[in-house]
Amino acid sequence: MDADSVFKALADPTRRRLLDMLRAQSGQTLGELCANLDMTRQAVSQHLGRLEEANLVTTIRRGREKLHYLNPVPIHEIHARWIEKFERSHLDTLRHLKAKLEGEHRGQA
Amino acid sequence: MDKPEFVYVTYISAPPEKIWEALITPEITRKYWQHENVSDWKAGSRWEHRGADKERALRLVGKVVEFSPPRRLVMTWAFPSDEGREKKHSRVTFEIEEVRGVTRLTVTHDRLEPGSEMLEGITAGWPKVLSSLKSLLEVGRPLPKLW
């Protein structure tokens, strides 16, 4: 699962919309997803295929139905690679600031 | 028929046995999860999820439902305060399969109560745990502290 396929899959507004729909309600069928999109079944199916290739959507077979789930793990991997480190230093700065201000406040009291 | 609530999938460049070992061995889970999964791992046995720090706080408990190495592990999953109330227990299934030279790990967490604390916790929790496990097995280094 390379980052390229994740970014390519996310670069399309319809595919992001599909992810939003699955976040709101997991385990939807193709039919359920189509009902809320003004698009042919085939086009929706192709978009879902791209999302599945990028591992952003995972599917489970239930009898004759195929249920779709949002899989946030690849996005978390991207987050961990580029963002988490910076967030941590921001959080540390805020924590130090809080400790400093609270210390000063206690000093005054 | 119950729909799974959450299905998480990650692909890891490591053999299924390594991933299996990483799920059930306290010395390994502590590295990427900062918790230990402790049990004798027999179907029907109790399992515990404890903090890997000095306090070793008991965070989760449950029963091992199915133990089929290195393919399928099913456990119930509950807060210690709900241990006696089986209706409140959620269920976690780990499935490990080889796909085109890599290993696919699927975690399904179901039987969750809508709006429960458990549901909130796992929404953020599983992606972190799985990314950290992947990083440990592939790069030899887990993600920095998760919690």
mmCIF file of C-alpha atoms in Angstrom:
data_model
loop_
_atom_site.group_PDB
_atom_site.id
_atom_site.type_symbol
_atom_site.label_atom_id
_atom_site.label_comp_id
_atom_site.label_asym_id
_atom_site.label_seq_id
_atom_site.Cartn_x
_atom_site.Cartn_y
_atom_site.Cartn_z
ATOM 1 C CA MET A 1 0.000 0.000 0.000
ATOM 2 C CA ASP A 2 2.009 2.939 -1.206
ATOM 3 C CA ALA A 3 1.246 6.557 -0.406
ATOM 4 C CA ASP A 4 0.834 7.282 -4.155
ATOM 5 C CA SER A 5 -2.307 5.201 -4.470
ATOM 6 C CA VAL A 6 -3.749 6.779 -1.313
ATOM 7 C CA PHE A 7 -3.168 10.334 -2.559
ATOM 8 C CA LYS A 8 -4.490 9.493 -6.025
ATOM 9 C CA ALA A 9 -7.594 7.942 -4.538
ATOM 10 C CA LEU A 10 -8.136 10.995 -2.331
ATOM 11 C CA ALA A 11 -7.611 13.439 -5.210
ATOM 12 C CA ASP A 12 -11.171 12.996 -6.454
ATOM 13 C CA PRO A 13 -14.150 14.762 -4.837
ATOM 14 C CA THR A 14 -16.546 11.879 -5.516
ATOM 15 C CA ARG A 15 -14.229 9.449 -3.798
ATOM 16 C CA ARG A 16 -13.885 11.751 -0.801
ATOM 17 C CA ARG A 17 -17.663 12.000 -0.727
ATOM 18 C CA LEU A 18 -17.894 8.202 -0.686
ATOM 19 C CA LEU A 19 -15.510 8.105 2.273
ATOM 20 C CA ASP A 20 -17.674 10.686 4.065
ATOM 21 C CA MET A 21 -20.726 8.560 3.417
ATOM 22 C CA LEU A 22 -19.014 5.483 4.824
ATOM 23 C CA ARG A 23 -17.804 7.392 7.830
ATOM 24 C CA ALA A 24 -21.387 8.482 8.538
ATOM 25 C CA GLN A 25 -22.731 4.962 8.065
ATOM 26 C CA SER A 26 -20.416 1.994 7.810
ATOM 27 C CA GLY A 27 -21.259 -1.266 6.096
ATOM 28 C CA GLN A 28 -23.219 0.158 3.132
ATOM 29 C CA THR A 29 -23.870 -1.756 -0.065
ATOM 30 C CA LEU A 30 -23.184 -0.398 -3.549
ATOM 31 C CA GLY A 31 -26.935 0.152 -3.964
ATOM 32 C CA GLU A 32 -27.180 2.181 -0.759
ATOM 33 C CA LEU A 33 -24.223 4.335 -1.784
ATOM 34 C CA CYS A 34 -25.650 4.879 -5.280
ATOM 35 C CA ALA A 35 -28.969 6.061 -3.862
ATOM 36 C CA ASN A 36 -27.257 9.218 -2.586
ATOM 37 C CA LEU A 37 -25.150 9.971 -5.645
ATOM 38 C CA ASP A 38 -26.223 11.306 -9.013
ATOM 39 C CA MET A 39 -24.082 8.873 -10.961
ATOM 40 C CA THR A 40 -24.321 5.542 -12.731
ATOM 41 C CA ARG A 41 -23.880 2.408 -10.701
ATOM 42 C CA GLN A 42 -20.887 1.531 -12.844
ATOM 43 C CA ALA A 43 -19.145 4.848 -12.138
ATOM 44 C CA VAL A 44 -19.691 4.487 -8.379
ATOM 45 C CA SER A 45 -18.404 0.938 -8.552
ATOM 46 C CA GLN A 46 -15.238 2.132 -10.322
ATOM 47 C CA HIS A 47 -14.629 4.811 -7.683
ATOM 48 C CA LEU A 48 -15.087 2.243 -4.942
ATOM 49 C CA GLY A 49 -12.592 0.024 -6.749
ATOM 50 C CA ARG A 50 -9.961 2.770 -6.634
ATOM 51 C CA LEU A 51 -10.612 3.309 -2.935
ATOM 52 C CA GLU A 52 -10.324 -0.404 -2.313
ATOM 53 C CA GLU A 53 -7.027 -0.615 -4.215
ATOM 54 C CA ALA A 54 -5.678 2.140 -1.994
ATOM 55 C CA ASN A 55 -6.919 0.206 1.067
ATOM 56 C CA LEU A 56 -9.096 3.157 2.076
ATOM 57 C CA VAL A 57 -12.198 1.047 1.736
ATOM 58 C CA THR A 58 -12.481 -2.531 2.801
ATOM 59 C CA THR A 59 -15.294 -4.905 1.915
ATOM 60 C CA ILE A 60 -16.935 -7.854 3.548
ATOM 61 C CA ARG A 61 -19.241 -10.344 1.862
ATOM 62 C CA ARG A 62 -22.496 -11.026 3.633
ATOM 63 C CA GLY A 63 -24.386 -13.606 1.614
ATOM 64 C CA ARG A 64 -25.000 -11.984 -1.760
ATOM 65 C CA GLU A 65 -24.220 -8.504 -0.488
ATOM 66 C CA LYS A 66 -20.902 -6.734 -0.398
ATOM 67 C CA LEU A 67 -20.627 -4.273 2.490
ATOM 68 C CA HIS A 68 -18.197 -1.350 2.377
ATOM 69 C CA TYR A 69 -16.231 0.051 5.315
ATOM 70 C CA LEU A 70 -14.008 3.086 5.649
ATOM 71 C CA ASN A 71 -10.502 1.940 6.574
ATOM 72 C CA PRO A 72 -8.586 4.859 8.122
ATOM 73 C CA VAL A 73 -5.312 2.972 8.649
ATOM 74 C CA PRO A 74 -3.462 4.278 5.518
ATOM 75 C CA ILE A 75 -4.427 7.860 6.406
ATOM 76 C CA HIS A 76 -3.102 7.299 9.882
ATOM 77 C CA GLU A 77 0.176 6.066 8.405
ATOM 78 C CA ILE A 78 0.462 9.304 6.427
ATOM 79 C CA HIS A 79 -0.382 11.256 9.556
ATOM 80 C CA ALA A 80 2.241 9.386 11.571
ATOM 81 C CA ARG A 81 4.878 9.975 8.898
ATOM 82 C CA TRP A 82 4.494 13.718 8.351
ATOM 83 C CA ILE A 83 2.369 15.284 11.026
ATOM 84 C CA GLU A 84 2.610 13.561 14.368
ATOM 85 C CA LYS A 85 6.163 14.715 15.053
ATOM 86 C CA PHE A 86 5.236 18.384 14.603
ATOM 87 C CA GLU A 87 2.067 18.080 16.606
ATOM 88 C CA ARG A 88 4.057 16.693 19.461
ATOM 89 C CA SER A 89 6.333 19.739 19.624
ATOM 90 C CA HIS A 90 3.312 22.069 19.507
ATOM 91 C CA LEU A 91 1.739 20.166 22.332
ATOM 92 C CA ASP A 92 4.969 20.325 24.297
ATOM 93 C CA THR A 93 5.152 24.090 23.785
ATOM 94 C CA LEU A 94 1.593 24.488 25.025
ATOM 95 C CA ARG A 95 2.261 22.270 27.995
ATOM 96 C CA HIS A 96 5.352 24.280 28.966
ATOM 97 C CA LEU A 97 3.437 27.523 28.552
ATOM 98 C CA LYS A 98 0.630 26.226 30.736
ATOM 99 C CA ALA A 99 3.084 25.024 33.389
ATOM 100 C CA LYS A 100 4.889 28.361 33.297
ATOM 101 C CA LEU A 101 1.730 30.459 33.556
ATOM 102 C CA GLU A 102 0.232 28.303 36.242
ATOM 103 C CA GLY A 103 3.526 28.448 38.144
ATOM 104 C CA GLU A 104 3.540 32.242 37.942
ATOM 105 C CA HIS A 105 -0.075 32.360 39.024
ATOM 106 C CA ARG A 106 0.648 30.223 42.053
ATOM 107 C CA GLY A 107 3.671 32.420 42.806
ATOM 108 C CA GLN A 108 1.397 35.475 42.995
ATOM 109 C CA ALA A 109 -1.228 33.899 45.206
ATOM 110 C CA MET B 1 -27.288 -11.078 11.749
ATOM 111 C CA ASP B 2 -25.003 -8.403 13.091
ATOM 112 C CA LYS B 3 -23.079 -6.015 10.885
ATOM 113 C CA PRO B 4 -19.500 -5.399 11.967
ATOM 114 C CA GLU B 5 -19.095 -1.880 13.244
ATOM 115 C CA PHE B 6 -15.468 -1.385 12.304
ATOM 116 C CA VAL B 7 -13.160 -3.166 9.921
ATOM 117 C CA TYR B 8 -9.516 -2.149 9.819
ATOM 118 C CA VAL B 9 -7.083 -3.532 7.301
ATOM 119 C CA THR B 10 -3.350 -3.138 7.091
ATOM 120 C CA TYR B 11 -0.795 -4.840 4.852
ATOM 121 C CA ILE B 12 2.449 -5.773 6.555
ATOM 122 C CA SER B 13 5.671 -7.087 5.012
ATOM 123 C CA ALA B 14 6.168 -9.855 7.546
ATOM 124 C CA PRO B 15 5.183 -13.519 7.672
ATOM 125 C CA PRO B 16 1.811 -14.406 9.292
ATOM 126 C CA GLU B 17 3.578 -16.142 12.188
ATOM 127 C CA LYS B 18 5.410 -12.941 13.139
ATOM 128 C CA ILE B 19 2.160 -10.982 13.186
ATOM 129 C CA TRP B 20 0.419 -13.674 15.195
ATOM 130 C CA GLU B 21 3.253 -13.670 17.719
ATOM 131 C CA ALA B 22 3.068 -9.886 17.930
ATOM 132 C CA LEU B 23 -0.614 -10.032 18.903
ATOM 133 C CA ILE B 24 -0.311 -12.495 21.782
ATOM 134 C CA THR B 25 3.168 -11.963 23.244
ATOM 135 C CA PRO B 26 3.262 -9.417 26.101
ATOM 136 C CA GLU B 27 6.938 -8.551 25.488
ATOM 137 C CA ILE B 28 6.039 -7.575 21.909
ATOM 138 C CA THR B 29 2.655 -5.916 22.471
ATOM 139 C CA ARG B 30 4.244 -3.606 25.037
ATOM 140 C CA LYS B 31 6.616 -2.301 22.347
ATOM 141 C CA TYR B 32 3.980 -1.096 19.892
ATOM 142 C CA TRP B 33 0.840 -0.879 22.050
ATOM 143 C CA GLN B 34 2.296 0.117 25.420
ATOM 144 C CA HIS B 35 0.019 -2.533 26.844
ATOM 145 C CA GLU B 36 0.349 -6.258 27.334
ATOM 146 C CA ASN B 37 -2.133 -8.857 26.173
ATOM 147 C CA VAL B 38 -1.933 -11.573 28.807
ATOM 148 C CA SER B 39 -3.596 -14.997 28.651
ATOM 149 C CA ASP B 40 -2.786 -18.684 28.357
ATOM 150 C CA TRP B 41 -4.503 -18.347 24.953
ATOM 151 C CA LYS B 42 -6.829 -21.318 25.066
ATOM 152 C CA ALA B 43 -10.371 -21.079 23.754
ATOM 153 C CA GLY B 44 -12.551 -20.165 26.734
ATOM 154 C CA SER B 45 -9.685 -18.633 28.743
ATOM 155 C CA ARG B 46 -9.711 -15.147 30.159
ATOM 156 C CA TRP B 47 -7.411 -12.525 28.673
ATOM 157 C CA GLU B 48 -6.277 -9.227 30.125
ATOM 158 C CA HIS B 49 -5.063 -5.999 28.574
ATOM 159 C CA ARG B 50 -2.760 -4.281 31.060
ATOM 160 C CA GLY B 51 -0.670 -1.139 30.965
ATOM 161 C CA ALA B 52 3.013 -1.905 30.414
ATOM 162 C CA ASP B 53 4.109 0.681 32.975
ATOM 163 C CA LYS B 54 4.753 0.124 36.682
ATOM 164 C CA GLU B 55 1.098 0.350 37.673
ATOM 165 C CA ARG B 56 0.088 -2.357 35.233
ATOM 166 C CA ALA B 57 -3.485 -1.090 35.324
ATOM 167 C CA LEU B 58 -6.111 -3.499 34.036
ATOM 168 C CA ARG B 59 -7.733 -1.735 31.073
ATOM 169 C CA LEU B 60 -9.695 -4.445 29.290
ATOM 170 C CA VAL B 61 -10.733 -8.008 29.882
ATOM 171 C CA GLY B 62 -12.494 -10.703 27.926
ATOM 172 C CA LYS B 63 -12.561 -14.306 26.832
ATOM 173 C CA VAL B 64 -10.629 -16.025 24.092
ATOM 174 C CA VAL B 65 -13.346 -17.321 21.761
ATOM 175 C CA GLU B 66 -11.245 -18.848 18.993
ATOM 176 C CA PHE B 67 -7.514 -19.426 18.794
ATOM 177 C CA SER B 68 -6.346 -20.766 15.411
ATOM 178 C CA PRO B 69 -2.694 -19.803 14.864
ATOM 179 C CA PRO B 70 -1.543 -18.096 12.750
ATOM 180 C CA ARG B 71 -4.816 -17.257 10.989
ATOM 181 C CA ARG B 72 -7.677 -16.333 13.248
ATOM 182 C CA LEU B 73 -8.037 -15.014 16.780
ATOM 183 C CA VAL B 74 -11.423 -14.059 18.213
ATOM 184 C CA MET B 75 -11.804 -12.463 21.625
ATOM 185 C CA THR B 76 -14.477 -10.667 23.607
ATOM 186 C CA TRP B 77 -13.483 -7.214 24.693
ATOM 187 C CA ALA B 78 -14.869 -5.349 27.709
ATOM 188 C CA PHE B 79 -14.038 -2.833 30.388
ATOM 189 C CA PRO B 80 -13.201 -4.575 33.689
ATOM 190 C CA SER B 81 -16.287 -2.984 35.286
ATOM 191 C CA ASP B 82 -18.461 -4.794 32.713
ATOM 192 C CA GLU B 83 -16.799 -8.177 33.067
ATOM 193 C CA GLY B 84 -19.849 -9.742 34.711
ATOM 194 C CA ARG B 85 -22.255 -8.348 32.122
ATOM 195 C CA GLU B 86 -21.754 -10.355 28.961
ATOM 196 C CA LYS B 87 -24.325 -8.350 27.040
ATOM 197 C CA LYS B 88 -21.946 -5.413 27.214
ATOM 198 C CA HIS B 89 -18.989 -7.297 25.766
ATOM 199 C CA SER B 90 -17.861 -6.327 22.302
ATOM 200 C CA ARG B 91 -15.966 -8.715 20.023
ATOM 201 C CA VAL B 92 -12.683 -8.443 18.178
ATOM 202 C CA THR B 93 -11.605 -10.738 15.348
ATOM 203 C CA PHE B 94 -8.062 -10.742 13.979
ATOM 204 C CA GLU B 95 -7.644 -12.408 10.581
ATOM 205 C CA ILE B 96 -4.259 -12.930 8.997
ATOM 206 C CA GLU B 97 -3.826 -13.966 5.359
ATOM 207 C CA GLU B 98 -1.112 -13.830 2.756
ATOM 208 C CA VAL B 99 -1.927 -11.732 -0.303
ATOM 209 C CA ARG B 100 0.550 -11.355 -3.149
ATOM 210 C CA GLY B 101 3.664 -11.675 -1.007
ATOM 211 C CA VAL B 102 2.555 -9.490 1.880
ATOM 212 C CA THR B 103 0.352 -10.270 4.857
ATOM 213 C CA ARG B 104 -3.065 -8.752 5.266
ATOM 214 C CA LEU B 105 -4.173 -8.180 8.845
ATOM 215 C CA THR B 106 -7.877 -7.473 9.263
ATOM 216 C CA VAL B 107 -9.292 -6.375 12.599
ATOM 217 C CA THR B 108 -13.058 -6.457 12.937
ATOM 218 C CA HIS B 109 -14.564 -4.930 16.045
ATOM 219 C CA ASP B 110 -18.278 -5.535 16.416
ATOM 220 C CA ARG B 111 -21.113 -5.929 18.932
ATOM 221 C CA LEU B 112 -20.403 -2.390 20.042
ATOM 222 C CA GLU B 113 -22.976 -0.335 21.859
ATOM 223 C CA PRO B 114 -23.874 2.864 19.998
ATOM 224 C CA GLY B 115 -22.538 5.927 21.813
ATOM 225 C CA SER B 116 -20.477 3.859 24.263
ATOM 226 C CA GLU B 117 -17.102 4.839 25.643
ATOM 227 C CA MET B 118 -15.672 1.714 24.015
ATOM 228 C CA LEU B 119 -16.877 2.842 20.597
ATOM 229 C CA GLU B 120 -15.236 6.247 21.024
ATOM 230 C CA GLY B 121 -11.975 4.761 22.264
ATOM 231 C CA ILE B 122 -11.499 2.304 19.428
ATOM 232 C CA THR B 123 -12.318 4.776 16.662
ATOM 233 C CA ALA B 124 -9.036 6.538 17.338
ATOM 234 C CA GLY B 125 -7.271 3.555 18.848
ATOM 235 C CA TRP B 126 -7.120 0.824 16.211
ATOM 236 C CA PRO B 127 -5.505 2.842 13.386
ATOM 237 C CA LYS B 128 -2.738 3.890 15.806
ATOM 238 C CA VAL B 129 -2.154 0.379 17.091
ATOM 239 C CA LEU B 130 -2.062 -1.117 13.595
ATOM 240 C CA SER B 131 0.264 1.554 12.185
ATOM 241 C CA SER B 132 2.579 1.070 15.127
ATOM 242 C CA LEU B 133 2.575 -2.722 14.717
ATOM 243 C CA LYS B 134 3.355 -2.348 11.003
ATOM 244 C CA SER B 135 6.199 0.023 11.755
ATOM 245 C CA LEU B 136 7.666 -2.297 14.396
ATOM 246 C CA LEU B 137 7.584 -5.348 12.142
ATOM 247 C CA GLU B 138 8.801 -3.614 8.976
ATOM 248 C CA VAL B 139 11.252 -1.031 10.241
ATOM 249 C CA GLY B 140 12.049 -2.545 13.623
ATOM 250 C CA ARG B 141 10.726 0.506 15.404
ATOM 251 C CA PRO B 142 7.200 1.203 16.668
ATOM 252 C CA LEU B 143 5.561 4.626 16.404
ATOM 253 C CA PRO B 144 6.302 6.991 19.279
ATOM 254 C CA LYS B 145 4.104 6.685 22.374
ATOM 255 C CA LEU B 146 0.496 6.202 21.345
ATOM 256 C CA TRP B 147 -1.440 7.351 24.375
#
